[in-house]
Coordinates of C-alpha atoms in Angstrom, one line a residue:
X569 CA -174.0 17.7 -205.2
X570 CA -172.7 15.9 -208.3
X571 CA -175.9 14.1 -210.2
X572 CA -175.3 10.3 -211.1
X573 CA -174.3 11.4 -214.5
X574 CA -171.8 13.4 -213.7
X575 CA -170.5 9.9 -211.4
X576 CA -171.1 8.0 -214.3
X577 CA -169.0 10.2 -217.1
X578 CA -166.1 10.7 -214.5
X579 CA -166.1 6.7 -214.0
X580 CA -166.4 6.1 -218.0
X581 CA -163.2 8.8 -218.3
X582 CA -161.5 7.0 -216.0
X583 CA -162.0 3.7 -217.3
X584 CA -160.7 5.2 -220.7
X585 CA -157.5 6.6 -219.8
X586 CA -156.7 3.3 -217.5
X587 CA -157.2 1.3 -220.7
X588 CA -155.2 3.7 -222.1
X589 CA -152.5 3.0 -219.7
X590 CA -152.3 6.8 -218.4
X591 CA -153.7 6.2 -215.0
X592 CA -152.3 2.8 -214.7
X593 CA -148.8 1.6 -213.1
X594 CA -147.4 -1.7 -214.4
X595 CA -144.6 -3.6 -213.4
X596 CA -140.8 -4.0 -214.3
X597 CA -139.2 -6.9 -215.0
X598 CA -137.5 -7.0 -211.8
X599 CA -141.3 -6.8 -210.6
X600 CA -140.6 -3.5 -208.8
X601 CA -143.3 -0.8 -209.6
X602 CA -142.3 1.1 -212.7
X603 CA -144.2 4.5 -211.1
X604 CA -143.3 6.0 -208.1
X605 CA -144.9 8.3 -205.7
X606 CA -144.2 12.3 -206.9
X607 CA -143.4 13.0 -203.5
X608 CA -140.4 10.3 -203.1
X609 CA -138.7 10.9 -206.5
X610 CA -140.4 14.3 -207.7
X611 CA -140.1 17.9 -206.8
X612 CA -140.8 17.4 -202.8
X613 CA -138.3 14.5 -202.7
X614 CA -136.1 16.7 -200.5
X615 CA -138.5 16.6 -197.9
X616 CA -140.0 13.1 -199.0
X617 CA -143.0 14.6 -198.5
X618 CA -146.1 11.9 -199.0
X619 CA -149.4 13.4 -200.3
X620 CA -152.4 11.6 -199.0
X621 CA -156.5 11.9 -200.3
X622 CA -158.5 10.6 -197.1
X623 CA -162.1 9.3 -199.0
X624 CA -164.4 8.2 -196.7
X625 CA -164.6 11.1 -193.7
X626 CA -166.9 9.9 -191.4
X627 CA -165.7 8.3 -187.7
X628 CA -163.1 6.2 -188.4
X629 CA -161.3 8.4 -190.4
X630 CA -161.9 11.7 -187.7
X631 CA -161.2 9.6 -185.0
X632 CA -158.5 7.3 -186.3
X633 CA -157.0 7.0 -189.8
X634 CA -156.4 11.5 -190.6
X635 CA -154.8 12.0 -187.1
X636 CA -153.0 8.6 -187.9
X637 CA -152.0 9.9 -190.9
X638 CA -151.3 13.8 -190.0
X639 CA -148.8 13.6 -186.9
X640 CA -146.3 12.4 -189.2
X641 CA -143.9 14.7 -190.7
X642 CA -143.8 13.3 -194.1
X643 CA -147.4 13.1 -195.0
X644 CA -149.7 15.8 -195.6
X645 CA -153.5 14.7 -196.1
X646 CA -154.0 17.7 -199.3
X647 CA -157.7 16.4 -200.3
X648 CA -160.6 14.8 -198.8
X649 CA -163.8 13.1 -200.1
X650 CA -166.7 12.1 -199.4
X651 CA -169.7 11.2 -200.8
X652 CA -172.2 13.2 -198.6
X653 CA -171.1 17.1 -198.9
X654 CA -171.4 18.2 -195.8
X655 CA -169.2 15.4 -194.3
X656 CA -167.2 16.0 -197.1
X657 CA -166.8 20.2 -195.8
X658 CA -166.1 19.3 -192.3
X659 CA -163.4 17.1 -192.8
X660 CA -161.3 19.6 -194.9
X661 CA -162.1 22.1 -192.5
X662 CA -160.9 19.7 -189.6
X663 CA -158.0 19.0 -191.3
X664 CA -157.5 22.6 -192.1
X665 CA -157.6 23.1 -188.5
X666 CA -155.0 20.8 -187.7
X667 CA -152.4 22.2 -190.0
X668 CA -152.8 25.8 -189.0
X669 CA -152.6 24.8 -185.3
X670 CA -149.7 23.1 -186.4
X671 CA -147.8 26.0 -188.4
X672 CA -149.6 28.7 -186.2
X673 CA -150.6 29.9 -189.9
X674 CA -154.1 30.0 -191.6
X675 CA -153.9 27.3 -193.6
X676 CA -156.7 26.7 -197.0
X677 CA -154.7 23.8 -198.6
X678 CA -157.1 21.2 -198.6
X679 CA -159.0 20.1 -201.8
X680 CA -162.5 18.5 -201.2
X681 CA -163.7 16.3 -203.8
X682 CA -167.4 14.2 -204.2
X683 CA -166.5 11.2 -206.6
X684 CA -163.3 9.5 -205.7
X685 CA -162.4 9.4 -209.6
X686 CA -162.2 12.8 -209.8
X687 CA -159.6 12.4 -207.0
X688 CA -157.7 9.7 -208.5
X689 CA -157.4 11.6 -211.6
X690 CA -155.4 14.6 -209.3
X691 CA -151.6 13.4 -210.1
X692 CA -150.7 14.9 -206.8
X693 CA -151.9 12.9 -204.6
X694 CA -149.8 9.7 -204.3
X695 CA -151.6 7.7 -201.9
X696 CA -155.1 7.6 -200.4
X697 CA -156.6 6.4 -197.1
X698 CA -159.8 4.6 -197.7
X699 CA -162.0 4.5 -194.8
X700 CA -165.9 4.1 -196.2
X701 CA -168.5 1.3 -195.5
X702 CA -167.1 -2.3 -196.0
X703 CA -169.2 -2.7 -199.1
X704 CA -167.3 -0.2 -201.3
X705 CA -163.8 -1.0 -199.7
X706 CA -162.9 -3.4 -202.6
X707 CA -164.1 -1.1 -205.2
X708 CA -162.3 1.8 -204.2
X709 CA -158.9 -0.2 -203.3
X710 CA -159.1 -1.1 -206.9
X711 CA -159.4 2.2 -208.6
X712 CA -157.0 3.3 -206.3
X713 CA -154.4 1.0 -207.2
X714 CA -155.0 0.9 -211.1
X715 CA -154.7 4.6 -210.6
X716 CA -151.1 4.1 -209.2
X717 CA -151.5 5.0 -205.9
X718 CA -150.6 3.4 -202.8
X719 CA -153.4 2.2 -200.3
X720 CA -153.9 2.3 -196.5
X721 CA -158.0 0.2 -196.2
X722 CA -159.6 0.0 -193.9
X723 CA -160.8 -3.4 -193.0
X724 CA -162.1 -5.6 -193.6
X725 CA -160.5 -6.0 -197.1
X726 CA -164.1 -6.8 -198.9
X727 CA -167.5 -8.0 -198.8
X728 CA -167.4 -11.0 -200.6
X729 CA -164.8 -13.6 -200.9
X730 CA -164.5 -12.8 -204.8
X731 CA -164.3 -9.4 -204.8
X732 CA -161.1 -10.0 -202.0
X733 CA -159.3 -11.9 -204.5
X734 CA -160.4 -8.9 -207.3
X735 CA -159.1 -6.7 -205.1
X736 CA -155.7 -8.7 -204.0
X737 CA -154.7 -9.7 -207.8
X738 CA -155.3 -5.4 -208.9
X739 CA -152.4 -4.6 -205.6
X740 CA -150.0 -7.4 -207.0
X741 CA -150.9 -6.9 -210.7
X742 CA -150.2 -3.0 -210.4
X743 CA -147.3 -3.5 -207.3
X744 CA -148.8 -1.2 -205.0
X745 CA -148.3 -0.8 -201.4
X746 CA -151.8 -1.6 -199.5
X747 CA -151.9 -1.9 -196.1
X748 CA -155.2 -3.5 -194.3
X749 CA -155.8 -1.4 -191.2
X750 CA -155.5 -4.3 -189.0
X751 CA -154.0 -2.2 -186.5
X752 CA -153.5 -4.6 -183.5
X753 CA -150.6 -6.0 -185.8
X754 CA -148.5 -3.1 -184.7
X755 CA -149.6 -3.6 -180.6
X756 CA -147.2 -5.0 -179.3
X757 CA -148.4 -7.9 -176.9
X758 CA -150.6 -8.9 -180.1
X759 CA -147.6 -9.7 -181.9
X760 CA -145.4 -10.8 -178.6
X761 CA -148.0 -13.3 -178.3
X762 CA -147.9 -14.9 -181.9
X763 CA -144.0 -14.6 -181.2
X764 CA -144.6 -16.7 -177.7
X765 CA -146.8 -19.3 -179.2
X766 CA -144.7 -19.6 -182.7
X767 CA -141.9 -20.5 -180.4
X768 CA -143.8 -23.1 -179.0
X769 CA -143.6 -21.2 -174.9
X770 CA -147.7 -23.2 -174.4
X771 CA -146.4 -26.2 -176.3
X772 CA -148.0 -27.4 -179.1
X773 CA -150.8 -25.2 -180.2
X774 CA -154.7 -27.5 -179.9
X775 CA -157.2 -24.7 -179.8
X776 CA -157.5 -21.1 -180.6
X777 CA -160.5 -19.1 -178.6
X778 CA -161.5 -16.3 -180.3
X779 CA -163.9 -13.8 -178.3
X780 CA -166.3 -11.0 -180.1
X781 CA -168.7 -8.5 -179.2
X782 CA -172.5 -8.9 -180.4
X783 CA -175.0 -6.3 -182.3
X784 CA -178.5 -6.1 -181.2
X785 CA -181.1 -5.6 -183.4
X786 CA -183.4 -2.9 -184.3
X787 CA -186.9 -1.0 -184.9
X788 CA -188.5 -0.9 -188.6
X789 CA -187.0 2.5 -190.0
X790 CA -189.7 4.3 -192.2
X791 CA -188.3 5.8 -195.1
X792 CA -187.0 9.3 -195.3
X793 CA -186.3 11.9 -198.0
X794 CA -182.7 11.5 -199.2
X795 CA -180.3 14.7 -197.8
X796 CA -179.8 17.0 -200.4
X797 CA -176.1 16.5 -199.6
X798 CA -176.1 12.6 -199.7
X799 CA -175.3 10.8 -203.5
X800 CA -177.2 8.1 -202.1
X801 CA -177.3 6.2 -205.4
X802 CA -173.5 6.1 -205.4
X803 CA -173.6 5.6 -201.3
X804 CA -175.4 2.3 -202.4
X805 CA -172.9 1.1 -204.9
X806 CA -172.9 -2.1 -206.1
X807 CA -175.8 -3.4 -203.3
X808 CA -179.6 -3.8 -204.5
X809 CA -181.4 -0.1 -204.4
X810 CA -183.4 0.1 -200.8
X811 CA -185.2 3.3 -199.6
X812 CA -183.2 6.1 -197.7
X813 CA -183.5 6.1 -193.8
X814 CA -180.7 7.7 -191.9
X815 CA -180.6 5.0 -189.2
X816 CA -179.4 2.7 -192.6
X817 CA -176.8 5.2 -193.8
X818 CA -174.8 7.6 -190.7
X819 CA -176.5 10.1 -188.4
X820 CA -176.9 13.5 -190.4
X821 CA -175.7 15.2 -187.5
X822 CA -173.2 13.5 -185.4
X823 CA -170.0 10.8 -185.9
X824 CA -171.6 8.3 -183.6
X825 CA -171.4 4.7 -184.6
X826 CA -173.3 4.8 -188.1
X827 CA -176.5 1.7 -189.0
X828 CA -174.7 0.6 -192.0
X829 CA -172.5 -1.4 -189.8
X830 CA -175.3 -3.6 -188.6
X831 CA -177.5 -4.3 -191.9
X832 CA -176.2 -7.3 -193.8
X833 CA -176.6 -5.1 -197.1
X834 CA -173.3 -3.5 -196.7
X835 CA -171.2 -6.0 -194.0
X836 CA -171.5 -8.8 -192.6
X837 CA -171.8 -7.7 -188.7
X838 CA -169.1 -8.3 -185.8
X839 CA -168.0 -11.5 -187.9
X840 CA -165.6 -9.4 -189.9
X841 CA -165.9 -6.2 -188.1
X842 CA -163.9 -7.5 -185.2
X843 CA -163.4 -11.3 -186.2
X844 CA -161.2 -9.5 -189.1
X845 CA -158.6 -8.3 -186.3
X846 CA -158.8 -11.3 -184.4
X847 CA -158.7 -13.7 -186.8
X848 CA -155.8 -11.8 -188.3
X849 CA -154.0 -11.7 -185.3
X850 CA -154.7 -15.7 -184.5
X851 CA -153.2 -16.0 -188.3
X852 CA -150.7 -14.6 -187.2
X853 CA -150.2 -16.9 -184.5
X854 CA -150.8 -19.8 -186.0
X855 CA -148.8 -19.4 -189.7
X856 CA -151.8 -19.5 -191.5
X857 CA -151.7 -16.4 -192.6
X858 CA -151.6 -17.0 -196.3
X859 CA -154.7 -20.3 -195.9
X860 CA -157.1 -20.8 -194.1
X861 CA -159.4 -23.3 -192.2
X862 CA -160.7 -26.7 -194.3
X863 CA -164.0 -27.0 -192.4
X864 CA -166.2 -24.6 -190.7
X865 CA -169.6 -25.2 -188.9
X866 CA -171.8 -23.4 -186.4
X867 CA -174.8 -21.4 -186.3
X868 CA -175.7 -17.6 -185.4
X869 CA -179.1 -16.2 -184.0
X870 CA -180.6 -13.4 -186.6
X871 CA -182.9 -11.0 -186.0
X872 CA -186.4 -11.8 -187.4
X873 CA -187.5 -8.4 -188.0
X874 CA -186.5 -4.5 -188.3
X875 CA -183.7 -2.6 -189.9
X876 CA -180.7 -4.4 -188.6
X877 CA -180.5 -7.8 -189.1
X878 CA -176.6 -8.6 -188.7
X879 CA -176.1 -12.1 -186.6
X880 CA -176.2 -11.8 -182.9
X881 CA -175.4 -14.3 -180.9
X882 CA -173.4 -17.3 -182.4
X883 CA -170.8 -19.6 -182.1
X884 CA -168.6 -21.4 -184.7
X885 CA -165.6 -24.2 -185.1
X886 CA -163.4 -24.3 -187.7
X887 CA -160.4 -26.7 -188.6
X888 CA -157.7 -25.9 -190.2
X889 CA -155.4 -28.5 -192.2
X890 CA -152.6 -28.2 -189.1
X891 CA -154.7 -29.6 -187.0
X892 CA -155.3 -26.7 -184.8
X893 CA -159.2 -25.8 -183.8
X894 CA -160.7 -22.4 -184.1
X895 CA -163.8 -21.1 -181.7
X896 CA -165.2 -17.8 -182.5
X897 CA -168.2 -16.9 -180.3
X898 CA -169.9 -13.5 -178.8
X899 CA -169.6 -15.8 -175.3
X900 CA -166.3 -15.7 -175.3
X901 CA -164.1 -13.0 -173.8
X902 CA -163.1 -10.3 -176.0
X903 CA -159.8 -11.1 -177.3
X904 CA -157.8 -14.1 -178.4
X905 CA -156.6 -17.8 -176.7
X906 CA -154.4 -19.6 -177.4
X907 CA -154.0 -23.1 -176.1
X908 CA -151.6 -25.3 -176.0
X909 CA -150.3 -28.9 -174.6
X910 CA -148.6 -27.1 -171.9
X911 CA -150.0 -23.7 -171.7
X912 CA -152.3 -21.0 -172.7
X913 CA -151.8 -17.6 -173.5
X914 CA -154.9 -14.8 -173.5
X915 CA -154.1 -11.2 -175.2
X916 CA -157.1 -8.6 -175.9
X917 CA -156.6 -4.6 -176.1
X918 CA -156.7 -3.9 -172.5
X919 CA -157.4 -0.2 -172.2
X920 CA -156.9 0.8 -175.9
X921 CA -160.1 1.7 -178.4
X922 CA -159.9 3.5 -181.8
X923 CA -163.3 5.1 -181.5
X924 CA -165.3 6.9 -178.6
X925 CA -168.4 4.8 -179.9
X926 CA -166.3 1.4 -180.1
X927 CA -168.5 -0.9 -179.2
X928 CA -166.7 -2.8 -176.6
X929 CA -165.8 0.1 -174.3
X930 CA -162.8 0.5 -172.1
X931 CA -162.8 -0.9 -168.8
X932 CA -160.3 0.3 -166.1
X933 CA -157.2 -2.2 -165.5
X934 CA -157.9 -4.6 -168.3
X935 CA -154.7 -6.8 -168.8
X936 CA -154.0 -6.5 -172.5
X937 CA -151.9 -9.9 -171.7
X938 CA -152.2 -13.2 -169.3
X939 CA -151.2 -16.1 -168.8
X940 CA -151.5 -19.7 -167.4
X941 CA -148.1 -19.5 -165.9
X942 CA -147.1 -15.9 -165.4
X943 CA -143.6 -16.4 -166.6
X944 CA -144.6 -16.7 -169.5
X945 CA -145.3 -13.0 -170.3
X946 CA -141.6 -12.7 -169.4
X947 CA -140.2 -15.1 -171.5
X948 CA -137.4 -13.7 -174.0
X949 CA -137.8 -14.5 -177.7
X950 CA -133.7 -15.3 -178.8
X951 CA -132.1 -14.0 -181.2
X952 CA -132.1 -17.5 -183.3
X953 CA -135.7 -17.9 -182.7
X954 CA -138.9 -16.5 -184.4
X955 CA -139.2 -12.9 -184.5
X956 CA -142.1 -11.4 -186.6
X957 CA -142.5 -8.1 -188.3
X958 CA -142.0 -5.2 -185.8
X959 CA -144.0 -2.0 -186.1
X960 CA -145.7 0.1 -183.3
X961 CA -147.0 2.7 -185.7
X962 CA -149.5 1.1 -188.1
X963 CA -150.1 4.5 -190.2
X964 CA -146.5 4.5 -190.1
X965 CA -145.4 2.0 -191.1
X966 CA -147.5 2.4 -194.3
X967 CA -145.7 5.3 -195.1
X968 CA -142.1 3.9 -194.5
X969 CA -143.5 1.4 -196.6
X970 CA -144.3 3.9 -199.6
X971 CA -141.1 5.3 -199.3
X972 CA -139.0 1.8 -199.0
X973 CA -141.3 0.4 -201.1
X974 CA -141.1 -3.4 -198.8
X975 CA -144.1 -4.8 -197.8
X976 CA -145.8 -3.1 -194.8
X977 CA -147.2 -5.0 -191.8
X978 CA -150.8 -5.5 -193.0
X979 CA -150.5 -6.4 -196.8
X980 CA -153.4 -7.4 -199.0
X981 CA -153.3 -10.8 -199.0
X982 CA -152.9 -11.3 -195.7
X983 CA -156.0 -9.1 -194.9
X984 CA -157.6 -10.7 -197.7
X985 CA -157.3 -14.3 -196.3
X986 CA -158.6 -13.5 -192.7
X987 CA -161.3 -11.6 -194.4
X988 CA -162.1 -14.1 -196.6
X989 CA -161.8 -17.0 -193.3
X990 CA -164.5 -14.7 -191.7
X991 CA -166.7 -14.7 -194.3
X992 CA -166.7 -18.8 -194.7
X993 CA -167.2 -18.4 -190.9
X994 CA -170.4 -16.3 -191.6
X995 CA -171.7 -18.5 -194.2
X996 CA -171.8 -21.8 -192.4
X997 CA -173.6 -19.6 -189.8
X998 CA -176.5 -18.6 -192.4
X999 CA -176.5 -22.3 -193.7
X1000 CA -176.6 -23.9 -190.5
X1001 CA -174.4 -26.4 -191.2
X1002 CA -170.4 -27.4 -191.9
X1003 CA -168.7 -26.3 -194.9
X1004 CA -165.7 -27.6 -196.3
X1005 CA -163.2 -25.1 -197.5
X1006 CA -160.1 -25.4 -200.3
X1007 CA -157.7 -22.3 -199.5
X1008 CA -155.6 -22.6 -202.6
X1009 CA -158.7 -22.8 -205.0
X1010 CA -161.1 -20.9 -202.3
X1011 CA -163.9 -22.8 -203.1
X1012 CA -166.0 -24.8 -201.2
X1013 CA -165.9 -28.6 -202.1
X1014 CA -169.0 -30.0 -203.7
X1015 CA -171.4 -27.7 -202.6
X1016 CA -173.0 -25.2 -204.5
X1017 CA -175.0 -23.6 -202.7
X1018 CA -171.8 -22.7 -200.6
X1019 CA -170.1 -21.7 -203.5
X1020 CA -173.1 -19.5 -204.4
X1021 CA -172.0 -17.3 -201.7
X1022 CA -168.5 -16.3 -202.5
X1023 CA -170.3 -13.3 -204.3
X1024 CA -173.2 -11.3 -204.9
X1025 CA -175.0 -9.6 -207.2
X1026 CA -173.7 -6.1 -208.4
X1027 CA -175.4 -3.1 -209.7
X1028 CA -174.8 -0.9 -212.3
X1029 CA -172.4 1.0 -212.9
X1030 CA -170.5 0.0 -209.4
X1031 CA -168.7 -3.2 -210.7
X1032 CA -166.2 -4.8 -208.5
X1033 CA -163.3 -6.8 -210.1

């Protein structure tokens, strides 16, 4: 395993040629990227073959994002990283697998890698798939993108407000593709319902219902020796040092649902774990998806001891500048309603999860779509009328993206902003009290301590922005 020297003179060569404008794409006049993918233009473009680094190779990207990626003909996933080794080994020998199934040939083409620098720095690879813990999302998209390569992220896009808008002005200063994998987006009753309610089918939209799972908490952890194969320093990144327990980190020796997700260090719980699709998707709905609310209060129950100590149960009301009222509570049925003056419209996943370890499991003969008036779920959008962007392949459409180079589904600051309305969410909860919000500055309005929030500390050497 690399030592955090090595991390820390790949980082400062990186830095150097970027600077130096080696590693960096810029933007033409026309504002069209000046760099291209090798596979689209270079010496595959007969095949328009797209060559993908997958960094971050734990569930999500097993169970989701590399089979996402791999069943389509013009990608081929030729490194993986990670930044404990022996994930790192399985997941080019899983993806090994797959290809000589595939070809019906033994196939060794897959490059593993241990600092995602080092992998930016392989001229290659034209895009990466970043699917790590939420608190290093940011900092990788950005390395990525300054490293001229196109971006499917996992969401949610950040951990703080700030290093979302870091990470949003890098994709538009560099004109990257980055697509947030917000993947209901390309389900279609998620976006037949936005289409329903933007054509006004439940009247005029009052009140937006929007249901999440909860966490529980946990035991005290005592602290453990750190694997051999971890870099837990760099694991860590720009969060405060805490000791090593594996219940903090990912199991050593499954891909069940890793502890990470439920310590505040590194996310901030369900809020933007799931509230990030939903919210999206009630964006969506609304025509908010470049704002956000004006005012947000509630309040969320926290765990007073042990490990985990993500918010549990909660419940909070935001108002956005339309007029429209948003309710996001653990009470609340898992999904999204929308009501209206004449109407209502509820749409969840049904029988759909991306994970065997999601944590709202699959329940025989769930309607993904209902309605007060079943006619409703009928109703044909006209060709004159709101239609919104079509995909049913989210992975997919990144990569028609790369190769059009249009904007894909889920772009950056789109993700950013229902990020960034989660997190305002999340802080009212920890200050027990109403904010008011400013989406075009994104600042909260006289009220430091708010505004104290939109960031955190960072530690040395893993800067964001």
């Amino acid at each position: 395993m690399e030592n955090n020297d090595s991390f820390n003179a790949s980082r400062r060569s990186f830095l150097k040629k970027a600077v130096a404008g080696t590693v960096t794409s810029g933007l033409a006049i026309t504002g069209f990227p000046t760099i291209v993918p090798a596979a689209v233009l270079g010496k595959n473009a007969p095949s328009n073959q797209i060559n993908i680094g997958a960094i971050g190779t734990g569930r999500i990207s097993r169970d989701h994002d590399m089979p996402g990626i791999w069943k389509h003909e013009q990608a081929r996933i030729m490194a993986v990283c990670d930044l404990d080794q022996k994930r790192a080994g399985q997941a080019k020998d899983l993806v090994n697998s797959y290809y000589s199934k595939k070809t019906n040939k033994l196939y060794d083409g897959v490059k593993v890698y241990y600092n995602h620098l080092e992998l930016l720095l392989n001229k290659d690879i034209d895009a990466v798939v970043i699917s790590t813990p939420d608190h290093q999302h940011a900092y990788i998209g950005i390395h990525a993108v300054e490293a001229g390569k196109d971006v499917y992220l996992q969401k949610p896009a950040s951990l703080t407000i700030a290093e979302g808008r870091s990470l949003s002005n890098a994709v538009h200063r560099t004109g990257r593709i980055l697509q947030i994998g917000s993947q209901q987006r390309s389900s279609a009753q998620f976006r037949y319902a936005a289409e329903l309610v933007r054509n006004g089918r439940i009247g005029q939209l009052k009140t937006v219902l929007v249901g999440l799972p909860g966490d529980p908490a946990g035991e005290e952890e005592p602290e453990m020796p750190v694997p051999k194969n971890l870099n837990y320093d760099a694991w860590l990144g720009s969060t405060p040092y805490v000791y090593y327990t594996e219940k903090r980190v990912h199991p050593q020796n499954d891909y069940s649902r890793p502890g990470w997700l439920r310590c505040e260090q590194f996310g901030a719980g369900m809020i933007t774990g799931w509230g990030s699709h939903h919210v999206d998707c009630a964006h969506w709905a609304m025509d908010t998806e470049y704002t956000g609310p004006v005012e947000v209060g509630g309040w969320a129950e926290y765990p007073a001891q042990g490990l985990w100590d993500v918010h549990g149960k909660f419940r909070t009301e935001a108002l956005y500048e339309n007029g429209v009222k948003m309710i996001v509570s653990n009470d609340l049925p898992n999904g999204i309603r929308y009501e209206g003056t004449e109407g209502w419209i509820f749409v969840t996943r049904g029988d759909y999860s991306v994970t065997a370890s999601d944590p709202v499991a699959k329940k025989s003969g769930t309607k993904a779509l209902e309605a007060s008036n079943p006619k409703l779920l009928t109703s044909k959008i006209g060709p004159t009328e709101i239609h919104l962007y079509e995909s049913s392949d989210h992975h997919g459409n990144w990569l028609e993206s790369i190769k059009s180079r249009k904007p894909p589904i889920a772009p950056i600051e789109v993700g950013h902003r229902s990020c960034s309305t989660c997190l305002i969410h999340q802080i009212a909860m920890k200050l027990k009290r109403k904010v008011y919000w400013d989406p075009v500055k994104e600042k909260f309005k006289n009220d430091d301590e708010a505004n104290s929030m939109l960031s955190r500390p960072q530690r040395y050497p893993y800067l964001v922005g």
